[in-house]
PDB file of C-alpha atoms in Angstrom:
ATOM      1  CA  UNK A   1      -1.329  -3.297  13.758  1.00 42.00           C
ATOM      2  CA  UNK A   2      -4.145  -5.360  15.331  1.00 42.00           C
ATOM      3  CA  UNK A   3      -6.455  -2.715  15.138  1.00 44.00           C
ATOM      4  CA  UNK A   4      -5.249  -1.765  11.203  1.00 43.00           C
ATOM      5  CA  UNK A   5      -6.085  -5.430  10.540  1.00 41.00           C
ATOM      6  CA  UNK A   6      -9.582  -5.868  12.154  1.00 41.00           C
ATOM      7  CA  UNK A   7     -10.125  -2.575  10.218  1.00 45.00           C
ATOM      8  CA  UNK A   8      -9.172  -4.131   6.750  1.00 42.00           C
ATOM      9  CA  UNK A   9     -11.330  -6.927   8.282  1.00 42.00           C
ATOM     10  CA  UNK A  10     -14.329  -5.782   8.453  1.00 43.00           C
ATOM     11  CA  UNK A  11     -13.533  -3.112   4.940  1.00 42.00           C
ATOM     12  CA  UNK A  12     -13.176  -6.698   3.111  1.00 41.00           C
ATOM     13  CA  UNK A  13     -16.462  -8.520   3.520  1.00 40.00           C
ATOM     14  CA  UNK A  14     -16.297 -11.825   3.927  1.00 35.00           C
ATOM     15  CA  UNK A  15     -16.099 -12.893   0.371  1.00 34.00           C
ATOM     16  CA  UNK A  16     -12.651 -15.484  -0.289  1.00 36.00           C
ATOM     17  CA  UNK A  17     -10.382 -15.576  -2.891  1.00 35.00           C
ATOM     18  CA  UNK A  18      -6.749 -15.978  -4.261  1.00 36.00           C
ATOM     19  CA  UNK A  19      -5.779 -13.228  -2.515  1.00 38.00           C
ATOM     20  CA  UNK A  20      -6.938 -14.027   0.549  1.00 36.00           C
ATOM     21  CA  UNK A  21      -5.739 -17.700   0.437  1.00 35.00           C
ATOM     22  CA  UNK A  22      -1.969 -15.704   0.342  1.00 38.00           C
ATOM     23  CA  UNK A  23      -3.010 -13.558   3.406  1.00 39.00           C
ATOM     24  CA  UNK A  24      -4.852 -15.306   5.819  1.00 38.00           C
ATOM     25  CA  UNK A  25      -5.948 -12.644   7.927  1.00 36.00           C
ATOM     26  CA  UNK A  26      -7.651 -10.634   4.826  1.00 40.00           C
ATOM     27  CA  UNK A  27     -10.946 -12.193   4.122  1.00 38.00           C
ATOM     28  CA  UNK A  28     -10.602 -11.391   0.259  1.00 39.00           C
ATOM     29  CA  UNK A  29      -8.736  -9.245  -2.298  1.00 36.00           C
ATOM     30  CA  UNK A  30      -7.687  -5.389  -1.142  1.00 37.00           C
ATOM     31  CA  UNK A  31      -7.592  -4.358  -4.186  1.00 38.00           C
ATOM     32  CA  UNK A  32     -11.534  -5.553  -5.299  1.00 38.00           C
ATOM     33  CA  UNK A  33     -15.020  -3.325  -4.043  1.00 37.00           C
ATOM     34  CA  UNK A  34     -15.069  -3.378  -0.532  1.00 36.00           C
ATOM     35  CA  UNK A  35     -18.090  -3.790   2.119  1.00 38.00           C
ATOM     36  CA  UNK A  36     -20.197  -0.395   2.013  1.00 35.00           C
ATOM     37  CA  UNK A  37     -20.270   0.453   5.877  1.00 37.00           C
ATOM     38  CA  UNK A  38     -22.673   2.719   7.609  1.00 39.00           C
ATOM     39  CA  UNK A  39     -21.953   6.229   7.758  1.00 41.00           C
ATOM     40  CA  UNK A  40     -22.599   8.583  11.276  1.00 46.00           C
ATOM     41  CA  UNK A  41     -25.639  10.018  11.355  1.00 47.00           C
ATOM     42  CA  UNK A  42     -27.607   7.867   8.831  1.00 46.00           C
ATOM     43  CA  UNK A  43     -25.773   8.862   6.146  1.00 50.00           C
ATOM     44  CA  UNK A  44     -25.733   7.109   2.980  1.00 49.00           C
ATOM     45  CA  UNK A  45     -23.251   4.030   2.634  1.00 51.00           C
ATOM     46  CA  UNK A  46     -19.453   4.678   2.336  1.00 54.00           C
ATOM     47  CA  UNK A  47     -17.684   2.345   0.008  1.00 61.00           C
ATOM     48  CA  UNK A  48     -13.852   1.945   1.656  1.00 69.00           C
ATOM     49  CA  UNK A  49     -11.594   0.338  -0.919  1.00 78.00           C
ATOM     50  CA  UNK A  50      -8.449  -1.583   0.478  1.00 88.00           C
ATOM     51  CA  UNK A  51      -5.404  -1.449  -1.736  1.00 93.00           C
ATOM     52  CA  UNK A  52      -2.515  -3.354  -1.280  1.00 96.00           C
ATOM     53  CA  UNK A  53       0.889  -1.851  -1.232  1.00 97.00           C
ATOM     54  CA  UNK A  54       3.693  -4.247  -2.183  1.00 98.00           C
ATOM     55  CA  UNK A  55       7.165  -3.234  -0.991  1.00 98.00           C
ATOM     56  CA  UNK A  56      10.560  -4.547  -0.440  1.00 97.00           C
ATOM     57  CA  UNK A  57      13.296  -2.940   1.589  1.00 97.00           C
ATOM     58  CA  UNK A  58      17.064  -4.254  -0.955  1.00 96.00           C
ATOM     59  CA  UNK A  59      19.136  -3.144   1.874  1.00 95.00           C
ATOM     60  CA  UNK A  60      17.514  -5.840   3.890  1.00 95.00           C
ATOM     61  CA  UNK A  61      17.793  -8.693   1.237  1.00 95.00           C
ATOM     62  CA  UNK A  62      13.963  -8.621   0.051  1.00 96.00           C
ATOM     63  CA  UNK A  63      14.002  -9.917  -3.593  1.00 95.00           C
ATOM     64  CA  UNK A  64      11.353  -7.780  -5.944  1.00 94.00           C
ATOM     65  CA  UNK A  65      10.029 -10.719  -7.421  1.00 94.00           C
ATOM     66  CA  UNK A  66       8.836 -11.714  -4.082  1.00 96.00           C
ATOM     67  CA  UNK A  67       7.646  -8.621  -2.064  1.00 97.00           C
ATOM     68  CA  UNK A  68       6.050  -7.900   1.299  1.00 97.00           C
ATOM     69  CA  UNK A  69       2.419  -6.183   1.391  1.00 97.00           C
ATOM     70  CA  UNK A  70       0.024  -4.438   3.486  1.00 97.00           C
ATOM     71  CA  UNK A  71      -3.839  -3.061   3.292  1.00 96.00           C
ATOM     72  CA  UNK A  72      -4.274   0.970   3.322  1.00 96.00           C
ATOM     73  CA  UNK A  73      -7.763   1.990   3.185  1.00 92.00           C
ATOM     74  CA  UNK A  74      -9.027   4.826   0.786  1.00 86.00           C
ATOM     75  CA  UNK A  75     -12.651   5.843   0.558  1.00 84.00           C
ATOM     76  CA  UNK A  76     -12.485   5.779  -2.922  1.00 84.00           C
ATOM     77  CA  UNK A  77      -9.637   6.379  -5.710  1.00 86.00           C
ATOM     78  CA  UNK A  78      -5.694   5.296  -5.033  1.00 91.00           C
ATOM     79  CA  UNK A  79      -3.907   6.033  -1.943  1.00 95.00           C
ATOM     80  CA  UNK A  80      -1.531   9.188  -1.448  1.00 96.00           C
ATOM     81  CA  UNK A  81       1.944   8.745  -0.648  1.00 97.00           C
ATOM     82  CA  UNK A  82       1.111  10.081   2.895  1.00 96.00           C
ATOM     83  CA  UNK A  83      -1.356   7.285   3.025  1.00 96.00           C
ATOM     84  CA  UNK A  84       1.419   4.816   2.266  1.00 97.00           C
ATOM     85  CA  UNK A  85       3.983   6.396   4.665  1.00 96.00           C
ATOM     86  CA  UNK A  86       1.400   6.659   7.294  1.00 95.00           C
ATOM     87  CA  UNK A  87       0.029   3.251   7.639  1.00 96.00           C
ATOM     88  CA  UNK A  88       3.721   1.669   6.249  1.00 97.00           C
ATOM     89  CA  UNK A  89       4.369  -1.642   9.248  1.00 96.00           C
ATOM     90  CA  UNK A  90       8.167  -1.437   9.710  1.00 96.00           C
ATOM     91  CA  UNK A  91       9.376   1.653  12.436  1.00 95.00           C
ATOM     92  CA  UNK A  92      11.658   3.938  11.370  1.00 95.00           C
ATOM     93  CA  UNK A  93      12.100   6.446   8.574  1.00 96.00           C
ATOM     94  CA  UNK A  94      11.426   5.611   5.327  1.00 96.00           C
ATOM     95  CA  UNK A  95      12.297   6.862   1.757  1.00 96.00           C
ATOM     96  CA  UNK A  96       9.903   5.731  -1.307  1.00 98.00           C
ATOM     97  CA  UNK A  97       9.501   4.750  -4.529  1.00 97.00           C
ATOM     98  CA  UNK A  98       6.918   3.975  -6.638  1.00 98.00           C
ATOM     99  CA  UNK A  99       7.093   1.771 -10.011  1.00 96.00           C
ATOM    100  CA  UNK A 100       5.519   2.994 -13.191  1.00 95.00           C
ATOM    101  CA  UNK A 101       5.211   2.375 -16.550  1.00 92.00           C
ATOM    102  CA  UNK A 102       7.445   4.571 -18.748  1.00 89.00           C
ATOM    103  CA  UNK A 103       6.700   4.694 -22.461  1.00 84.00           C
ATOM    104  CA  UNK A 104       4.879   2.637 -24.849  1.00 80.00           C
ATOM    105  CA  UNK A 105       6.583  -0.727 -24.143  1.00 74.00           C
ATOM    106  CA  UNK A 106       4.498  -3.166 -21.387  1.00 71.00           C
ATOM    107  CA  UNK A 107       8.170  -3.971 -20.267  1.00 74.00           C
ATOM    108  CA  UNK A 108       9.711  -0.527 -19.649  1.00 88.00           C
ATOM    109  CA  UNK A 109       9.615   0.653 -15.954  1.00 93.00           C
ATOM    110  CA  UNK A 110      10.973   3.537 -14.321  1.00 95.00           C
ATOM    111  CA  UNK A 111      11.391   4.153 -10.113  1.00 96.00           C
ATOM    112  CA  UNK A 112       9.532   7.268  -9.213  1.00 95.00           C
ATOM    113  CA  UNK A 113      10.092   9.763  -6.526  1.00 96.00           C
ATOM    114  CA  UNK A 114       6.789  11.727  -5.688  1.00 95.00           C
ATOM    115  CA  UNK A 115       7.694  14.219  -3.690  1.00 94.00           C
ATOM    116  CA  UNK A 116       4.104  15.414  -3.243  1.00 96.00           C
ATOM    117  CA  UNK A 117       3.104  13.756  -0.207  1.00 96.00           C
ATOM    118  CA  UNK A 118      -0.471  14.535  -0.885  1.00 96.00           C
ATOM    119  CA  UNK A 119      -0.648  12.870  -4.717  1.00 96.00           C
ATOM    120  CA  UNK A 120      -1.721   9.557  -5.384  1.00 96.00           C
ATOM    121  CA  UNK A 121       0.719   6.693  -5.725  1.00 96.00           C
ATOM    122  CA  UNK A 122       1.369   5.789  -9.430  1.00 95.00           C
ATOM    123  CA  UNK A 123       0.312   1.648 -10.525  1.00 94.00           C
ATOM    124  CA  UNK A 124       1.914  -0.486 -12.645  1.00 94.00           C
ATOM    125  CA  UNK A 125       0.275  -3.202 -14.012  1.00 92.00           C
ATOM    126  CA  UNK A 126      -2.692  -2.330 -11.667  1.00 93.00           C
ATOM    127  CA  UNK A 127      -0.385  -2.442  -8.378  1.00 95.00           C
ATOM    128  CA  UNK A 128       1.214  -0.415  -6.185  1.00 97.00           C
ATOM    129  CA  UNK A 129       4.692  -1.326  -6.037  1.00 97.00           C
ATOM    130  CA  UNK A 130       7.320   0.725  -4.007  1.00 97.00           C
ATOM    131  CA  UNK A 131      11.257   0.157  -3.225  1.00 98.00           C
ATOM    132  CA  UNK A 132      11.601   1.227   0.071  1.00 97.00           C
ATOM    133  CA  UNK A 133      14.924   2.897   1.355  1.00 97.00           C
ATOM    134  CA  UNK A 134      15.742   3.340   5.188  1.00 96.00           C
ATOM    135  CA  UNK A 135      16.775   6.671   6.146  1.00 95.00           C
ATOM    136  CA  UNK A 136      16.832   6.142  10.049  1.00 94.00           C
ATOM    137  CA  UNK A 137      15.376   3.181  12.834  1.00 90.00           C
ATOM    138  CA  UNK A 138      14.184   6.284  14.608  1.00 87.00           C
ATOM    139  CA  UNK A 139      10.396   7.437  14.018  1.00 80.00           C
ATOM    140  CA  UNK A 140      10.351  11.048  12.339  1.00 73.00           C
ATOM    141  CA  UNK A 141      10.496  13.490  15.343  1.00 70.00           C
ATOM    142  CA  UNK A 142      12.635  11.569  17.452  1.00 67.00           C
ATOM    143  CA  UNK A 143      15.473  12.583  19.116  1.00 56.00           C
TER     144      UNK A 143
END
């Protein structure tokens, strides 16, 4: 995780804000323009855009209204749900779901199931939100 952070680090910029007064090890906001960073080979900048993925995990008492997060990094556009899975901080197997807006109504929400691990997560109200269900302790492929 050390190495995920000084990552998101140096993806950030050093540019503060409310965001970053709530995580202390994030310089500012994931989910504003990040740093451009040098590409190999002289390359043209590459923007990387952190996004922060809010979760909490009801069989272990987290309360929706106040939700864990962590940075995953996407070149550009949202994160897949193999980006989320991959880079998710707790060991284990995980089952997710996403929260979207369902219908015309600002207040009606819906849990979604993507089973597509390669399509990008759904937002709602410009976050990635995700109820996270523990299938096993054990990392996939163990025995």
């Amino acid at each position: 995780q050390a190495a995920a952070r000084r990552e998101f680090r140096s993806a950030c910029g050093a540019r503060g804000d409310t965001v970053a007064a709530r995580l202390p090890w994030c310089p500012r906001s994931a989910g504003m323009s990040a740093a451009a960073s040098a590409a190999p080979g002289g390359d043209r900048p590459r923007q990387h855009q952190a996004k922060l993925v809010f979760y909490h995990v009801p069989a272990d008492g987290d309360e929706a209204d106040a939700p864990n997060a962590y940075p995953v990094l996407k070149p550009s556009g949202l994160p897949t749900v193999r980006d989320v899975r991959a880079k998710f901080p707790l060991p284990g197997q995980y089952h997710f779901r996403f929260k979207m807006k369902w219908g015309d109504s600002s207040s009606s929400a819906v849990w979604m199931d993507i089973p597509n691990e390669d399509a990008e997560v759904p937002t709602f109200d410009g976050r990635i939100v995700a109820k996270v269900t523990r299938i096993s302790w054990s990392p996939a492929g163990a025995s």
